[in-house]
Amino acid sequence: MTASESPKNLFTNEFTQNPYPVYEKLRKSDPLLNLMFPDGSYGWLVSSYEDAVAVLKDPRFIKDITKIYGNEYASVFTSNMLFSDPPDHKRLRGLVQKGFTPQIIAGMRDHIQDIADELLDAVSSQDSMNLIDDYAFLLPIIVISELLGVPLEDRDKFRIWSNSIIGASNQETGEEVNQHMNEFVQYLGEWFANVRENPGDDMISQLIISEEQGDRLSEEELYGVVTLMIIAGHETTVNLIGNGVLALLEHPEQRKLLQEQPDLIHGAIEEMLRYNGPVEFSTSRWATEDFEFRGQMMKRGDLVIVALDSANRDPEQFNDPDIFDITRNKSKHLAFGKGIHLCLGAPLARLEGEIAINTLLRRFPNIELRSDIQELEWRPGMIVRGVKEIPLSIK
């Protein structure tokens, strides 16, 4: 790479707007690059598909940082299956996956459709809407709130807290972030106490009942589960809908095809996940020992992060990867990860995306972007990839 593209200059505003030209160069010259991340830590960035799959499936790269650096790195927000390794991972995943069976997900279709229609009813008298605030945020937060048992009137608080959790994961600090994190912890503590007194049939009630029946779910793990569900069960879907609609707006021939053949939505969602996925980077992994990997020496404690959106544009795996094609043959994209940490909520995210996008196109067939796509502000950070606002004309 040239000096202007050195690791110090990788994570720029220009990169956040469109990282794909940089990823193309990285895959060719430095598919396993040692660099400094935005939080000041040093580690390896993996950009090719083959290497990405290898990292995601290799048990020598672990998720629990406390096994490397001790309990001082423990957090109530990371005591969940996403940041755990076997055997804890299997136990935690087993408890949570009871709420994500195929039967439960399939049974939610009609209700999700009702939510989508109600949200679009609310803006139908207007000439415009903000896709994120009016629709893409609201639909999944309503669904996950109901699934978890969160009072619906608290959903706006959860958006603020969700943004702060993501900010904290990017090592952002400040009085406001700390305040939000403290509010979130206090809210969860009061909520769990209330559920213990008055359990329902929601996921959190079932997890608390399981805990009291001796299934070894600690208080910290309850905090971790809720945090994971908010980010994985909400943030991912927000940006799947947002990025997916943007891709259709950028490719009017693909949008026209989907409107004419709405049954193509299943393949369209897979292509949206591949083309500009909602999770740009994997969460952190650490090498458990010294070993050689893809020609580079890994040292115990080395940080490794996979650029999922780069792997999903790798021409070694995908034909014409920079072309958005909703009729593309089913691809083995990595938008939901790979291996034992494959996203448990992927079927729900897919269902929400399918319903949300097809309903939007059916209800408002003439949507147009009310600004230049280059002027949209992409959210900073090392987890989700999505824009803050998408103003649309809907008449």
mmCIF file of N, CA and C in Angstrom, residues 46-151:
data_model
loop_
_atom_site.group_PDB
_atom_site.id
_atom_site.type_symbol
_atom_site.label_atom_id
_atom_site.label_comp_id
_atom_site.label_asym_id
_atom_site.label_seq_id
_atom_site.Cartn_x
_atom_site.Cartn_y
_atom_site.Cartn_z
ATOM 1 N N VAL A 46 -8.463 -8.813 8.767
ATOM 2 C CA VAL A 46 -8.578 -9.864 7.760
ATOM 3 C C VAL A 46 -9.587 -9.423 6.710
ATOM 4 N N SER A 47 -9.186 -9.405 5.435
ATOM 5 C CA SER A 47 -10.066 -8.852 4.402
ATOM 6 C C SER A 47 -10.480 -9.826 3.314
ATOM 7 N N SER A 48 -9.811 -10.969 3.172
ATOM 8 C CA SER A 48 -10.194 -11.912 2.121
ATOM 9 C C SER A 48 -11.204 -12.928 2.648
ATOM 10 N N TYR A 49 -11.996 -13.477 1.754
ATOM 11 C CA TYR A 49 -13.044 -14.417 2.162
ATOM 12 C C TYR A 49 -12.455 -15.681 2.770
ATOM 13 N N GLU A 50 -11.476 -16.271 2.106
ATOM 14 C CA GLU A 50 -10.904 -17.528 2.576
ATOM 15 C C GLU A 50 -10.293 -17.368 3.963
ATOM 16 N N ASP A 51 -9.546 -16.285 4.160
ATOM 17 C CA ASP A 51 -8.944 -16.045 5.469
ATOM 18 C C ASP A 51 -10.011 -15.761 6.521
ATOM 19 N N ALA A 52 -11.054 -15.036 6.121
ATOM 20 C CA ALA A 52 -12.130 -14.709 7.051
ATOM 21 C C ALA A 52 -12.796 -15.968 7.587
ATOM 22 N N VAL A 53 -13.141 -16.892 6.692
ATOM 23 C CA VAL A 53 -13.767 -18.146 7.113
ATOM 24 C C VAL A 53 -12.838 -18.921 8.038
ATOM 25 N N ALA A 54 -11.550 -18.929 7.700
ATOM 26 C CA ALA A 54 -10.575 -19.648 8.522
ATOM 27 C C ALA A 54 -10.526 -19.074 9.934
ATOM 28 N N VAL A 55 -10.519 -17.755 10.069
ATOM 29 C CA VAL A 55 -10.480 -17.126 11.388
ATOM 30 C C VAL A 55 -11.760 -17.420 12.162
ATOM 31 N N LEU A 56 -12.899 -17.262 11.500
ATOM 32 C CA LEU A 56 -14.186 -17.420 12.176
ATOM 33 C C LEU A 56 -14.422 -18.844 12.673
ATOM 34 N N LYS A 57 -13.731 -19.819 12.074
ATOM 35 C CA LYS A 57 -13.944 -21.216 12.450
ATOM 36 C C LYS A 57 -12.796 -21.808 13.269
ATOM 37 N N ASP A 58 -11.709 -21.063 13.436
ATOM 38 C CA ASP A 58 -10.522 -21.590 14.111
ATOM 39 C C ASP A 58 -10.640 -21.414 15.622
ATOM 40 N N PRO A 59 -10.672 -22.499 16.393
ATOM 41 C CA PRO A 59 -10.820 -22.397 17.855
ATOM 42 C C PRO A 59 -9.622 -21.756 18.548
ATOM 43 N N ARG A 60 -8.526 -21.550 17.815
ATOM 44 C CA ARG A 60 -7.372 -20.869 18.420
ATOM 45 C C ARG A 60 -7.606 -19.372 18.536
ATOM 46 N N PHE A 61 -8.618 -18.860 17.850
ATOM 47 C CA PHE A 61 -9.026 -17.460 18.009
ATOM 48 C C PHE A 61 -10.267 -17.443 18.897
ATOM 49 N N ILE A 62 -10.129 -16.937 20.111
ATOM 50 C CA ILE A 62 -11.231 -17.005 21.076
ATOM 51 C C ILE A 62 -11.895 -15.643 21.253
ATOM 52 N N LYS A 63 -13.087 -15.658 21.869
ATOM 53 C CA LYS A 63 -13.877 -14.441 22.040
ATOM 54 C C LYS A 63 -13.790 -13.848 23.448
ATOM 55 N N ASP A 64 -13.485 -14.659 24.427
ATOM 56 C CA ASP A 64 -13.483 -14.218 25.822
ATOM 57 C C ASP A 64 -12.133 -13.597 26.170
ATOM 58 N N ILE A 65 -12.092 -12.282 26.209
ATOM 59 C CA ILE A 65 -10.830 -11.566 26.450
ATOM 60 C C ILE A 65 -10.276 -11.852 27.837
ATOM 61 N N THR A 66 -11.147 -12.197 28.783
ATOM 62 C CA THR A 66 -10.656 -12.415 30.141
ATOM 63 C C THR A 66 -9.741 -13.635 30.219
ATOM 64 N N LYS A 67 -9.837 -14.551 29.271
ATOM 65 C CA LYS A 67 -8.952 -15.716 29.264
ATOM 66 C C LYS A 67 -7.527 -15.335 28.886
ATOM 67 N N ILE A 68 -7.389 -14.169 28.266
ATOM 68 C CA ILE A 68 -6.066 -13.683 27.868
ATOM 69 C C ILE A 68 -5.554 -12.627 28.836
ATOM 70 N N TYR A 69 -6.407 -11.669 29.151
ATOM 71 C CA TYR A 69 -5.950 -10.495 29.885
ATOM 72 C C TYR A 69 -6.553 -10.352 31.285
ATOM 73 N N GLY A 70 -7.352 -11.310 31.718
ATOM 74 C CA GLY A 70 -7.843 -11.272 33.092
ATOM 75 C C GLY A 70 -9.194 -10.612 33.252
ATOM 76 N N ASN A 71 -9.738 -10.732 34.470
ATOM 77 C CA ASN A 71 -11.099 -10.279 34.749
ATOM 78 C C ASN A 71 -11.264 -8.773 34.759
ATOM 79 N N GLU A 72 -10.151 -8.020 34.748
ATOM 80 C CA GLU A 72 -10.305 -6.558 34.721
ATOM 81 C C GLU A 72 -10.963 -6.092 33.430
ATOM 82 N N TYR A 73 -11.006 -6.976 32.407
ATOM 83 C CA TYR A 73 -11.651 -6.631 31.145
ATOM 84 C C TYR A 73 -13.089 -7.148 31.071
ATOM 85 N N ALA A 74 -13.572 -7.750 32.159
ATOM 86 C CA ALA A 74 -14.937 -8.269 32.162
ATOM 87 C C ALA A 74 -15.938 -7.119 32.189
ATOM 88 N N SER A 75 -17.115 -7.352 31.636
ATOM 89 C CA SER A 75 -18.163 -6.340 31.590
ATOM 90 C C SER A 75 -19.514 -7.021 31.639
ATOM 91 N N VAL A 76 -20.489 -6.364 32.259
ATOM 92 C CA VAL A 76 -21.835 -6.935 32.295
ATOM 93 C C VAL A 76 -22.452 -6.968 30.900
ATOM 94 N N PHE A 77 -21.887 -6.188 29.979
ATOM 95 C CA PHE A 77 -22.442 -6.142 28.637
ATOM 96 C C PHE A 77 -21.866 -7.221 27.722
ATOM 97 N N THR A 78 -20.853 -7.934 28.172
ATOM 98 C CA THR A 78 -20.227 -8.942 27.318
ATOM 99 C C THR A 78 -20.370 -10.357 27.867
ATOM 100 N N SER A 79 -21.191 -10.520 28.905
ATOM 101 C CA SER A 79 -21.405 -11.860 29.469
ATOM 102 C C SER A 79 -22.513 -12.568 28.692
ATOM 103 N N ASN A 80 -22.239 -12.815 27.419
ATOM 104 C CA ASN A 80 -23.223 -13.492 26.578
ATOM 105 C C ASN A 80 -22.499 -14.403 25.592
ATOM 106 N N MET A 81 -23.275 -15.112 24.786
ATOM 107 C CA MET A 81 -22.696 -16.137 23.918
ATOM 108 C C MET A 81 -21.780 -15.548 22.852
ATOM 109 N N LEU A 82 -22.002 -14.269 22.481
ATOM 110 C CA LEU A 82 -21.172 -13.658 21.450
ATOM 111 C C LEU A 82 -19.734 -13.480 21.914
ATOM 112 N N PHE A 83 -19.551 -13.284 23.211
ATOM 113 C CA PHE A 83 -18.219 -13.047 23.760
ATOM 114 C C PHE A 83 -17.752 -14.203 24.645
ATOM 115 N N SER A 84 -18.244 -15.386 24.359
ATOM 116 C CA SER A 84 -17.856 -16.547 25.151
ATOM 117 C C SER A 84 -17.357 -17.668 24.254
ATOM 118 N N ASP A 85 -16.710 -18.610 24.847
ATOM 119 C CA ASP A 85 -16.160 -19.768 24.149
ATOM 120 C C ASP A 85 -16.732 -21.036 24.780
ATOM 121 N N PRO A 86 -16.601 -22.172 24.087
ATOM 122 C CA PRO A 86 -17.048 -23.435 24.690
ATOM 123 C C PRO A 86 -16.312 -23.680 26.018
ATOM 124 N N PRO A 87 -16.971 -24.244 27.019
ATOM 125 C CA PRO A 87 -18.352 -24.760 26.981
ATOM 126 C C PRO A 87 -19.423 -23.736 27.337
ATOM 127 N N ASP A 88 -19.014 -22.543 27.848
ATOM 128 C CA ASP A 88 -20.007 -21.528 28.223
ATOM 129 C C ASP A 88 -20.869 -21.132 27.029
ATOM 130 N N HIS A 89 -20.248 -21.052 25.855
ATOM 131 C CA HIS A 89 -20.986 -20.627 24.667
ATOM 132 C C HIS A 89 -22.166 -21.551 24.394
ATOM 133 N N LYS A 90 -21.923 -22.847 24.460
ATOM 134 C CA LYS A 90 -22.991 -23.810 24.167
ATOM 135 C C LYS A 90 -24.137 -23.675 25.165
ATOM 136 N N ARG A 91 -23.784 -23.485 26.436
ATOM 137 C CA ARG A 91 -24.824 -23.350 27.467
ATOM 138 C C ARG A 91 -25.668 -22.099 27.238
ATOM 139 N N LEU A 92 -25.016 -20.970 27.005
ATOM 140 C CA LEU A 92 -25.733 -19.715 26.819
ATOM 141 C C LEU A 92 -26.565 -19.728 25.542
ATOM 142 N N ARG A 93 -25.991 -20.241 24.472
ATOM 143 C CA ARG A 93 -26.727 -20.304 23.210
ATOM 144 C C ARG A 93 -27.939 -21.233 23.344
ATOM 145 N N GLY A 94 -27.755 -22.327 24.067
ATOM 146 C CA GLY A 94 -28.849 -23.263 24.253
ATOM 147 C C GLY A 94 -30.026 -22.645 24.974
ATOM 148 N N LEU A 95 -29.754 -21.774 25.957
ATOM 149 C CA LEU A 95 -30.829 -21.122 26.686
ATOM 150 C C LEU A 95 -31.564 -20.107 25.818
ATOM 151 N N VAL A 96 -30.811 -19.344 25.022
ATOM 152 C CA VAL A 96 -31.418 -18.270 24.227
ATOM 153 C C VAL A 96 -32.131 -18.807 23.000
ATOM 154 N N GLN A 97 -31.602 -19.859 22.391
ATOM 155 C CA GLN A 97 -32.164 -20.309 21.122
ATOM 156 C C GLN A 97 -33.578 -20.872 21.258
ATOM 157 N N LYS A 98 -34.023 -21.100 22.493
ATOM 158 C CA LYS A 98 -35.403 -21.538 22.690
ATOM 159 C C LYS A 98 -36.399 -20.501 22.191
ATOM 160 N N GLY A 99 -35.981 -19.247 22.165
ATOM 161 C CA GLY A 99 -36.868 -18.184 21.681
ATOM 162 C C GLY A 99 -36.763 -17.937 20.201
ATOM 163 N N PHE A 100 -35.913 -18.701 19.498
ATOM 164 C CA PHE A 100 -35.694 -18.470 18.063
ATOM 165 C C PHE A 100 -35.878 -19.747 17.248
ATOM 166 N N THR A 101 -36.771 -20.615 17.679
ATOM 167 C CA THR A 101 -37.020 -21.824 16.905
ATOM 168 C C THR A 101 -37.698 -21.457 15.584
ATOM 169 N N PRO A 102 -37.552 -22.298 14.552
ATOM 170 C CA PRO A 102 -38.213 -22.015 13.269
ATOM 171 C C PRO A 102 -39.717 -21.826 13.419
ATOM 172 N N GLN A 103 -40.340 -22.578 14.319
ATOM 173 C CA GLN A 103 -41.782 -22.451 14.516
ATOM 174 C C GLN A 103 -42.146 -21.088 15.087
ATOM 175 N N ILE A 104 -41.360 -20.618 16.058
ATOM 176 C CA ILE A 104 -41.625 -19.307 16.660
ATOM 177 C C ILE A 104 -41.441 -18.200 15.624
ATOM 178 N N ILE A 105 -40.362 -18.263 14.852
ATOM 179 C CA ILE A 105 -40.100 -17.235 13.842
ATOM 180 C C ILE A 105 -41.202 -17.237 12.786
ATOM 181 N N ALA A 106 -41.556 -18.399 12.278
ATOM 182 C CA ALA A 106 -42.605 -18.481 11.252
ATOM 183 C C ALA A 106 -43.926 -17.942 11.775
ATOM 184 N N GLY A 107 -44.206 -18.177 13.057
ATOM 185 C CA GLY A 107 -45.450 -17.710 13.646
ATOM 186 C C GLY A 107 -45.517 -16.207 13.831
ATOM 187 N N MET A 108 -44.391 -15.508 13.643
ATOM 188 C CA MET A 108 -44.353 -14.055 13.807
ATOM 189 C C MET A 108 -44.641 -13.303 12.515
ATOM 190 N N ARG A 109 -44.727 -13.996 11.385
ATOM 191 C CA ARG A 109 -44.845 -13.337 10.085
ATOM 192 C C ARG A 109 -46.041 -12.375 10.016
ATOM 193 N N ASP A 110 -47.214 -12.854 10.366
ATOM 194 C CA ASP A 110 -48.407 -12.016 10.239
ATOM 195 C C ASP A 110 -48.319 -10.802 11.154
ATOM 196 N N HIS A 111 -47.787 -10.989 12.350
ATOM 197 C CA HIS A 111 -47.685 -9.863 13.283
ATOM 198 C C HIS A 111 -46.671 -8.834 12.774
ATOM 199 N N ILE A 112 -45.555 -9.292 12.244
ATOM 200 C CA ILE A 112 -44.565 -8.356 11.684
ATOM 201 C C ILE A 112 -45.171 -7.601 10.504
ATOM 202 N N GLN A 113 -45.959 -8.288 9.696
ATOM 203 C CA GLN A 113 -46.644 -7.623 8.582
ATOM 204 C C GLN A 113 -47.585 -6.529 9.094
ATOM 205 N N ASP A 114 -48.308 -6.819 10.165
ATOM 206 C CA ASP A 114 -49.203 -5.812 10.751
ATOM 207 C C ASP A 114 -48.415 -4.601 11.241
ATOM 208 N N ILE A 115 -47.289 -4.846 11.878
ATOM 209 C CA ILE A 115 -46.452 -3.743 12.371
ATOM 210 C C ILE A 115 -45.978 -2.886 11.206
ATOM 211 N N ALA A 116 -45.505 -3.517 10.128
ATOM 212 C CA ALA A 116 -45.031 -2.776 8.959
ATOM 213 C C ALA A 116 -46.141 -1.907 8.384
ATOM 214 N N ASP A 117 -47.324 -2.461 8.256
ATOM 215 C CA ASP A 117 -48.450 -1.690 7.693
ATOM 216 C C ASP A 117 -48.841 -0.531 8.602
ATOM 217 N N GLU A 118 -48.850 -0.768 9.903
ATOM 218 C CA GLU A 118 -49.201 0.300 10.834
ATOM 219 C C GLU A 118 -48.196 1.444 10.777
ATOM 220 N N LEU A 119 -46.920 1.118 10.668
ATOM 221 C CA LEU A 119 -45.891 2.163 10.601
ATOM 222 C C LEU A 119 -46.012 2.972 9.309
ATOM 223 N N LEU A 120 -46.322 2.306 8.210
ATOM 224 C CA LEU A 120 -46.473 3.025 6.946
ATOM 225 C C LEU A 120 -47.801 3.776 6.894
ATOM 226 N N ASP A 121 -48.828 3.266 7.569
ATOM 227 C CA ASP A 121 -50.078 4.014 7.697
ATOM 228 C C ASP A 121 -49.817 5.363 8.347
ATOM 229 N N ALA A 122 -48.921 5.379 9.321
ATOM 230 C CA ALA A 122 -48.659 6.589 10.102
ATOM 231 C C ALA A 122 -48.030 7.704 9.263
ATOM 232 N N VAL A 123 -47.374 7.360 8.159
ATOM 233 C CA VAL A 123 -46.734 8.385 7.317
ATOM 234 C C VAL A 123 -47.429 8.523 5.964
ATOM 235 N N SER A 124 -48.496 7.772 5.741
ATOM 236 C CA SER A 124 -49.109 7.721 4.406
ATOM 237 C C SER A 124 -49.715 9.046 3.959
ATOM 238 N N SER A 125 -50.061 9.900 4.918
ATOM 239 C CA SER A 125 -50.642 11.197 4.549
ATOM 240 C C SER A 125 -49.577 12.240 4.246
ATOM 241 N N GLN A 126 -48.320 11.884 4.453
ATOM 242 C CA GLN A 126 -47.211 12.819 4.230
ATOM 243 C C GLN A 126 -46.639 12.641 2.824
ATOM 244 N N ASP A 127 -45.844 13.626 2.417
ATOM 245 C CA ASP A 127 -45.150 13.535 1.138
ATOM 246 C C ASP A 127 -43.777 12.886 1.280
ATOM 247 N N SER A 128 -43.304 12.811 2.513
ATOM 248 C CA SER A 128 -41.947 12.292 2.723
ATOM 249 C C SER A 128 -41.874 11.543 4.035
ATOM 250 N N MET A 129 -40.780 10.814 4.210
ATOM 251 C CA MET A 129 -40.524 10.111 5.453
ATOM 252 C C MET A 129 -39.022 9.956 5.623
ATOM 253 N N ASN A 130 -38.601 9.773 6.870
ATOM 254 C CA ASN A 130 -37.221 9.401 7.145
ATOM 255 C C ASN A 130 -37.230 7.889 7.336
ATOM 256 N N LEU A 131 -36.662 7.165 6.387
ATOM 257 C CA LEU A 131 -36.747 5.712 6.401
ATOM 258 C C LEU A 131 -36.254 5.123 7.716
ATOM 259 N N ILE A 132 -35.184 5.671 8.271
ATOM 260 C CA ILE A 132 -34.607 5.111 9.490
ATOM 261 C C ILE A 132 -35.519 5.384 10.685
ATOM 262 N N ASP A 133 -35.804 6.656 10.959
ATOM 263 C CA ASP A 133 -36.566 7.006 12.162
ATOM 264 C C ASP A 133 -38.014 6.537 12.098
ATOM 265 N N ASP A 134 -38.627 6.619 10.921
ATOM 266 C CA ASP A 134 -40.048 6.326 10.793
ATOM 267 C C ASP A 134 -40.356 4.844 10.574
ATOM 268 N N TYR A 135 -39.339 4.063 10.214
ATOM 269 C CA TYR A 135 -39.651 2.703 9.775
ATOM 270 C C TYR A 135 -38.581 1.684 10.153
ATOM 271 N N ALA A 136 -37.374 1.867 9.625
ATOM 272 C CA ALA A 136 -36.329 0.850 9.804
ATOM 273 C C ALA A 136 -35.943 0.665 11.260
ATOM 274 N N PHE A 137 -35.960 1.737 12.047
ATOM 275 C CA PHE A 137 -35.679 1.608 13.474
ATOM 276 C C PHE A 137 -36.872 1.023 14.224
ATOM 277 N N LEU A 138 -38.057 1.528 13.912
ATOM 278 C CA LEU A 138 -39.229 1.186 14.711
ATOM 279 C C LEU A 138 -39.643 -0.276 14.574
ATOM 280 N N LEU A 139 -39.623 -0.806 13.356
ATOM 281 C CA LEU A 139 -40.113 -2.170 13.167
ATOM 282 C C LEU A 139 -39.332 -3.183 14.002
ATOM 283 N N PRO A 140 -38.018 -3.257 13.888
ATOM 284 C CA PRO A 140 -37.306 -4.268 14.687
ATOM 285 C C PRO A 140 -37.294 -3.991 16.178
ATOM 286 N N ILE A 141 -37.355 -2.718 16.595
ATOM 287 C CA ILE A 141 -37.349 -2.459 18.041
ATOM 288 C C ILE A 141 -38.668 -2.883 18.651
ATOM 289 N N ILE A 142 -39.776 -2.748 17.890
ATOM 290 C CA ILE A 142 -41.065 -3.238 18.374
ATOM 291 C C ILE A 142 -41.023 -4.756 18.497
ATOM 292 N N VAL A 143 -40.489 -5.416 17.471
ATOM 293 C CA VAL A 143 -40.437 -6.880 17.470
ATOM 294 C C VAL A 143 -39.569 -7.392 18.615
ATOM 295 N N ILE A 144 -38.369 -6.852 18.755
ATOM 296 C CA ILE A 144 -37.463 -7.369 19.785
ATOM 297 C C ILE A 144 -37.960 -6.995 21.180
ATOM 298 N N SER A 145 -38.629 -5.825 21.299
ATOM 299 C CA SER A 145 -39.201 -5.432 22.589
ATOM 300 C C SER A 145 -40.257 -6.432 23.018
ATOM 301 N N GLU A 146 -41.118 -6.826 22.078
ATOM 302 C CA GLU A 146 -42.168 -7.792 22.399
ATOM 303 C C GLU A 146 -41.570 -9.159 22.716
ATOM 304 N N LEU A 147 -40.543 -9.528 21.966
ATOM 305 C CA LEU A 147 -39.916 -10.831 22.177
ATOM 306 C C LEU A 147 -39.266 -10.915 23.558
ATOM 307 N N LEU A 148 -38.586 -9.824 23.938
ATOM 308 C CA LEU A 148 -37.900 -9.799 25.228
ATOM 309 C C LEU A 148 -38.839 -9.499 26.385
ATOM 310 N N GLY A 149 -39.935 -8.781 26.088
ATOM 311 C CA GLY A 149 -40.835 -8.353 27.151
ATOM 312 C C GLY A 149 -40.582 -6.932 27.605
ATOM 313 N N VAL A 150 -39.880 -6.139 26.778
ATOM 314 C CA VAL A 150 -39.613 -4.731 27.102
ATOM 315 C C VAL A 150 -40.904 -3.932 26.943
ATOM 316 N N PRO A 151 -41.269 -3.112 27.917
ATOM 317 C CA PRO A 151 -42.424 -2.233 27.746
ATOM 318 C C PRO A 151 -42.251 -1.353 26.509
#
